[in-house]
CSV table of C-alpha atoms in Angstrom, one decimal:
chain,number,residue,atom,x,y,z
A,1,UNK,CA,5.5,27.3,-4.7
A,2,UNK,CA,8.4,28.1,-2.9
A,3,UNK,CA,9.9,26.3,-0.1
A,4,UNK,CA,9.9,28.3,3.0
A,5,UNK,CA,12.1,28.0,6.0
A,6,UNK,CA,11.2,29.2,10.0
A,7,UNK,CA,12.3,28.7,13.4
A,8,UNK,CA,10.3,26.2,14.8
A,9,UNK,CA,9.5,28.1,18.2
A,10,UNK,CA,10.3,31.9,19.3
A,11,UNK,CA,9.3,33.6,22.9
A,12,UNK,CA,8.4,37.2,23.1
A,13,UNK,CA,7.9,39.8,26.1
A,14,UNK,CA,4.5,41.3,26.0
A,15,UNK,CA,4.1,44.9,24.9
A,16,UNK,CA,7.3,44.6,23.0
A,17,UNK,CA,7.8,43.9,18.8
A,18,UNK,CA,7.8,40.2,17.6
A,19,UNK,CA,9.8,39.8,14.7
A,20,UNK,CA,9.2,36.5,13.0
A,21,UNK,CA,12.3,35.7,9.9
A,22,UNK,CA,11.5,33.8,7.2
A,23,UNK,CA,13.4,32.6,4.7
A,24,UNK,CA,12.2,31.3,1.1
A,25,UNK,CA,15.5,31.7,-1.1
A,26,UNK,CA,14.3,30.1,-3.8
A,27,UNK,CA,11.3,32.7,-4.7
A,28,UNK,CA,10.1,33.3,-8.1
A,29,UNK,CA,9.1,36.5,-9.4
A,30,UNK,CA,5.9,36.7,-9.1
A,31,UNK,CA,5.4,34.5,-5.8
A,32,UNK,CA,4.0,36.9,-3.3
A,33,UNK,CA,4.5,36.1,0.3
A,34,UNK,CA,1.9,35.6,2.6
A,35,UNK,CA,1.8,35.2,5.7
A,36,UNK,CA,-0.9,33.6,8.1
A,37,UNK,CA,-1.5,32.5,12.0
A,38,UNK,CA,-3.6,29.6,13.9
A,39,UNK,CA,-4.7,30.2,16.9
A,40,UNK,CA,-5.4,27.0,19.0
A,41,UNK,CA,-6.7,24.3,17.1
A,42,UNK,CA,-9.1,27.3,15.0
A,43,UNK,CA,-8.9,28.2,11.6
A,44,UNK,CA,-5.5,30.1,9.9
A,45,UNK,CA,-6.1,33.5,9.6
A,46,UNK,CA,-4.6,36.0,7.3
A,47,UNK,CA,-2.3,38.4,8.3
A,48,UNK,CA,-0.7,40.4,5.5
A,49,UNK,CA,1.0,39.7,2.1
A,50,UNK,CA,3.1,41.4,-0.1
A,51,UNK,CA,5.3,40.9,-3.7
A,52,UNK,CA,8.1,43.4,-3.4
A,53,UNK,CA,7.4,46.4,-1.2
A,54,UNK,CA,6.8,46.0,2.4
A,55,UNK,CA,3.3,46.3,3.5
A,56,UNK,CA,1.4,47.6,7.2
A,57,UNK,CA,-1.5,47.2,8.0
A,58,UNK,CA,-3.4,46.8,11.1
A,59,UNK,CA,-2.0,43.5,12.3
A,60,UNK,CA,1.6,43.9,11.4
A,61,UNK,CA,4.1,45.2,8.7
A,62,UNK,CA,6.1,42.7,6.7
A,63,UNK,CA,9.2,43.6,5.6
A,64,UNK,CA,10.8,41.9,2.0
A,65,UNK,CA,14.9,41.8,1.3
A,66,UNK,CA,15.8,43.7,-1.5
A,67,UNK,CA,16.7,40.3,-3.2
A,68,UNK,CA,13.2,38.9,-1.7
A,69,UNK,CA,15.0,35.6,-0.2
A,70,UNK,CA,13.8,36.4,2.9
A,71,UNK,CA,11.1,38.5,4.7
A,72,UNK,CA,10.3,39.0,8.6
A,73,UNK,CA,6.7,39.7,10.4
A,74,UNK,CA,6.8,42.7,12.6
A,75,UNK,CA,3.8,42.3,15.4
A,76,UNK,CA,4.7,45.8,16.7
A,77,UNK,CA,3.3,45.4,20.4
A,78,UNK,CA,2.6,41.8,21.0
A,79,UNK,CA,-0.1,40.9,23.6
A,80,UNK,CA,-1.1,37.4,24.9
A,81,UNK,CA,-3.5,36.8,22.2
A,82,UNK,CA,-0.8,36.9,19.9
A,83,UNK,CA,0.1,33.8,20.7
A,84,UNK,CA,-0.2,31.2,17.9
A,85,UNK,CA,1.6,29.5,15.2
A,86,UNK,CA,2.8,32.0,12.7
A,87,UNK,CA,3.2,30.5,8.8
A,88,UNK,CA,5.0,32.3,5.7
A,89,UNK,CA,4.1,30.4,2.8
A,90,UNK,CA,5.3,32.0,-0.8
A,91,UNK,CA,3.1,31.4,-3.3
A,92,UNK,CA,1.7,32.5,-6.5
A,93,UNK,CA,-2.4,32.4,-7.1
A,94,UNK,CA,-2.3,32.5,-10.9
A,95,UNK,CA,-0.9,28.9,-10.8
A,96,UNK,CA,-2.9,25.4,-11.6
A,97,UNK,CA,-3.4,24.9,-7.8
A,98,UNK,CA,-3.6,28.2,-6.7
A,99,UNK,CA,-3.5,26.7,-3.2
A,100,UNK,CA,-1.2,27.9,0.2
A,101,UNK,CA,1.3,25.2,0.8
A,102,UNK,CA,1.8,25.2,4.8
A,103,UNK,CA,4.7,24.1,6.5
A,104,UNK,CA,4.8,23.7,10.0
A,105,UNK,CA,5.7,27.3,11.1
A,106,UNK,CA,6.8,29.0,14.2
A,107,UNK,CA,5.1,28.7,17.5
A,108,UNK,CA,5.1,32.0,18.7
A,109,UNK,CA,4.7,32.4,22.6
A,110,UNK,CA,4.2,35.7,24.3
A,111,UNK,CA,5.0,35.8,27.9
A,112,UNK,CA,3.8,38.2,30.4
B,1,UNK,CA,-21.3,38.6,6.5
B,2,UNK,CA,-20.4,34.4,7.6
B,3,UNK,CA,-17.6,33.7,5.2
B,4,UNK,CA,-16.9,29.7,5.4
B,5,UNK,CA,-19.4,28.0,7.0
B,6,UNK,CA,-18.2,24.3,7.9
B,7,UNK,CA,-20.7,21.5,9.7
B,8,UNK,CA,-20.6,19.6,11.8
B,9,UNK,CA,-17.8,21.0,13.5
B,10,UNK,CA,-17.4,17.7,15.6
B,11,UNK,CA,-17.4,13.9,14.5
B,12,UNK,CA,-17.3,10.8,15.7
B,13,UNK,CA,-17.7,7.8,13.4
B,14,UNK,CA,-16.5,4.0,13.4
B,15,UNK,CA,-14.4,2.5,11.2
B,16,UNK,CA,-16.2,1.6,8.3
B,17,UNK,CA,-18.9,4.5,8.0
B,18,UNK,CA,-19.5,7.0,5.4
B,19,UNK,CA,-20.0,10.5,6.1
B,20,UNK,CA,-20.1,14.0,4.4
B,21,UNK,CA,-18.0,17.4,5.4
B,22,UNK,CA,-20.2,20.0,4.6
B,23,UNK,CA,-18.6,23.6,3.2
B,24,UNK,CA,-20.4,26.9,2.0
B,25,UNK,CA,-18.9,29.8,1.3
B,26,UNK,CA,-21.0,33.6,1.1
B,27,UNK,CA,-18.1,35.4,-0.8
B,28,UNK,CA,-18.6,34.6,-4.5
B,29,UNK,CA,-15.2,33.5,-4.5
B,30,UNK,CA,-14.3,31.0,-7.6
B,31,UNK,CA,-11.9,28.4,-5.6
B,32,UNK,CA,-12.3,26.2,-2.4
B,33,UNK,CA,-10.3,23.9,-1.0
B,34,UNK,CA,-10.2,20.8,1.6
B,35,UNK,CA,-7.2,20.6,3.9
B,36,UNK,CA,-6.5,18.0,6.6
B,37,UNK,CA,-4.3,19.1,9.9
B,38,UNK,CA,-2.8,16.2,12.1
B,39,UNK,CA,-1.9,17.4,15.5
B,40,UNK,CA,1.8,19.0,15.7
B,41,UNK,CA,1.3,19.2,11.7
B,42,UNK,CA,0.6,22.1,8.7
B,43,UNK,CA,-2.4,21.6,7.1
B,44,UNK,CA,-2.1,19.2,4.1
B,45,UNK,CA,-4.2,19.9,0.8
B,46,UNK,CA,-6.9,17.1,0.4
B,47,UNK,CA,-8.6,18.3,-3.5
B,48,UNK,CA,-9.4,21.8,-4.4
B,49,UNK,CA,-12.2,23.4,-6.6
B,50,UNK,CA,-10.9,26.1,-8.5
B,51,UNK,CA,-13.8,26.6,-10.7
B,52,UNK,CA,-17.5,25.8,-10.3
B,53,UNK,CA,-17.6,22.3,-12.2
B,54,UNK,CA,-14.3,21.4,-11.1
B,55,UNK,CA,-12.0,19.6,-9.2
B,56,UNK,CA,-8.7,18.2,-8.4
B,57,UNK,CA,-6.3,16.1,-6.4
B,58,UNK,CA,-4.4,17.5,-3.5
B,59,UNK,CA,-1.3,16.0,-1.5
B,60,UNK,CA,-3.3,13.2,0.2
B,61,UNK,CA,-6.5,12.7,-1.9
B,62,UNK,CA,-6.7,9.2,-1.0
B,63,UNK,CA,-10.1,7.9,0.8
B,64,UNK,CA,-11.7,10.6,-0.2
B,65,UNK,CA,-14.0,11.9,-2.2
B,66,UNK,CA,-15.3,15.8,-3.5
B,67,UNK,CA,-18.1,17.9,-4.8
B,68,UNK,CA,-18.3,21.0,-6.0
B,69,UNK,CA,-22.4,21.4,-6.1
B,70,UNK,CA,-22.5,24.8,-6.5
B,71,UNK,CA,-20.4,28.2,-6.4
B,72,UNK,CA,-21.2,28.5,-2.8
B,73,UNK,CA,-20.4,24.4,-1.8
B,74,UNK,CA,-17.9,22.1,-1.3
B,75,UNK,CA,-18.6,18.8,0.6
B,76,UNK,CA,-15.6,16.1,1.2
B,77,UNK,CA,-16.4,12.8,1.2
B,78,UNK,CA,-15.3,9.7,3.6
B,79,UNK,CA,-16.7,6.5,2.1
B,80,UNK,CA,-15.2,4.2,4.3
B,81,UNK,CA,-13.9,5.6,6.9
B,82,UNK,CA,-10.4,4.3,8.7
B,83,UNK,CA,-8.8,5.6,11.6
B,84,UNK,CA,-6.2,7.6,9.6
B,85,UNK,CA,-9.0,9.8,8.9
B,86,UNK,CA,-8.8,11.6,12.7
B,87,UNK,CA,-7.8,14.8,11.6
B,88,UNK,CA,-8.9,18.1,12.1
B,89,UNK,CA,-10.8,19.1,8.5
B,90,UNK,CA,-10.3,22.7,7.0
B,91,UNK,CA,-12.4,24.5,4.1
B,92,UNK,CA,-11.3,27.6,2.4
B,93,UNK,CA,-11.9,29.7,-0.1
B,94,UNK,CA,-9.9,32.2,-2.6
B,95,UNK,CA,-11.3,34.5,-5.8
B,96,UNK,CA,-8.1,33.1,-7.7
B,97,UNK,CA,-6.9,36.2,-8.2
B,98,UNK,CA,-2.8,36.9,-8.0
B,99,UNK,CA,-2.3,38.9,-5.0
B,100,UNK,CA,-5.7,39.4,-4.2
B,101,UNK,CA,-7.2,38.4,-0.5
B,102,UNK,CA,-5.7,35.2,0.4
B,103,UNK,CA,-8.0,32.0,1.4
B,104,UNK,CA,-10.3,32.9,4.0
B,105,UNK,CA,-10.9,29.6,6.0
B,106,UNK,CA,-13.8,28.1,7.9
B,107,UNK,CA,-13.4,26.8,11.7
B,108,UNK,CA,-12.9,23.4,11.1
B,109,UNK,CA,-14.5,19.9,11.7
B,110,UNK,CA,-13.0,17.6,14.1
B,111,UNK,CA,-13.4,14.5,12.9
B,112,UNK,CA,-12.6,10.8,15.3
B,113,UNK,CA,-12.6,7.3,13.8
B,114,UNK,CA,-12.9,5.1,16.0
């Protein structure tokens, strides 16, 4: 898997767009990029994922360089409960492990 | 629909004891997984199932122990337990598929050696 590469904290208005970077320079070509959040001490979650193309859905859009070294989480209109440590982890599921390699992410705080 | 179930979801053991994490899954997925999270840390890959049958190493496999009893389960093992153990324990699961849905994960157990 690809090493990945966030800011370790961001702060965020609420109501307006979060935009999380993410870099992971050293992705192969057929490592997808994924990207999840933990809330609290609960469980990661999923957000979105995505190969080449960038991807929406109803959490947030993830946009992908053309040269795929780098990708940023859109959260269009964060709210409080947005909140959370955010992970990009770059990673290809047809591999012996097959498992998500987390760093330690960005703590994303949304501020009223 | 439950996805990954995880008990207990607290612990509290002495150094010493043995105890099981207990992890079922309602998704038919093919692969689970046992990750550890120390506070201010990312979670850190114990041993993963990717197959009914079998199993494999992780990052930090040491002191523990695995079981993949069925499609459904995957229990983690402490034999001995040691105070480097207090961790917050995660299960997850994956079909193994490239670019399918990612690993859906349980809540966690929060596990205290005393």
């Amino acid at each position: 898997d690809a090493k990945t590469t966030q800011p370790t904290s961001m702060d965020c208005a609420e109501g307006r767009a979060a935009n999380l970077p993410c870099n992971h320079s050293t992705i192969s070509g057929n490592e997808y990029v994924y990207w999840y959040r933990q809330i609290h001490s609960q469980g990661p979650q999923y957000i979105i994922h995505g190969l080449k193309n960038n991807e929406t859905n109803e959490m947030a859009s993830l946009i992908i360089t053309e040269d795929r070294k780098s990708s940023t989480l859109i959260l269009p209109h964060a709210t409080l409960r947005d909140t959370a440590v955010y992970y990009c982890i770059a990673s290809n599921y047809g591999g012996s492990q097959g498992n998500l390699i987390f760093g330690k992410g960005t703590k994303l705080s949304v501020k009223p | 629909n439950a996805g990954v179930t995880q008990t207990p979801k607290f612990q509290v053991l002495k150094t010493g004891q043995s105890m099981t994490l207990q992890c079922a899954q309602d998704m038919n997925h093919n692969s689970m997984y046992w990750y550890r999270q120390d506070p201010g840390m990312g979670l850190r890959l114990i041993y993963y199932s990717a197959s009914e049958g079998t199993t494999d190493k992780g990052e930090v496999p040491n002191g523990y122990n695995v079981s993949r009893l069925n499609k459904r389960e995957f229990s983690l093992r402490l034999e001995s337990a040691a105070p480097s153990q207090t961790s917050v324990y995660f299960c997850a699961s994956i079909q193994s598929t490239p670019g399918e849905l990612p690993q859906h994960f349980g809540d966690g157990t929060r596990l205290s050696i005393l």
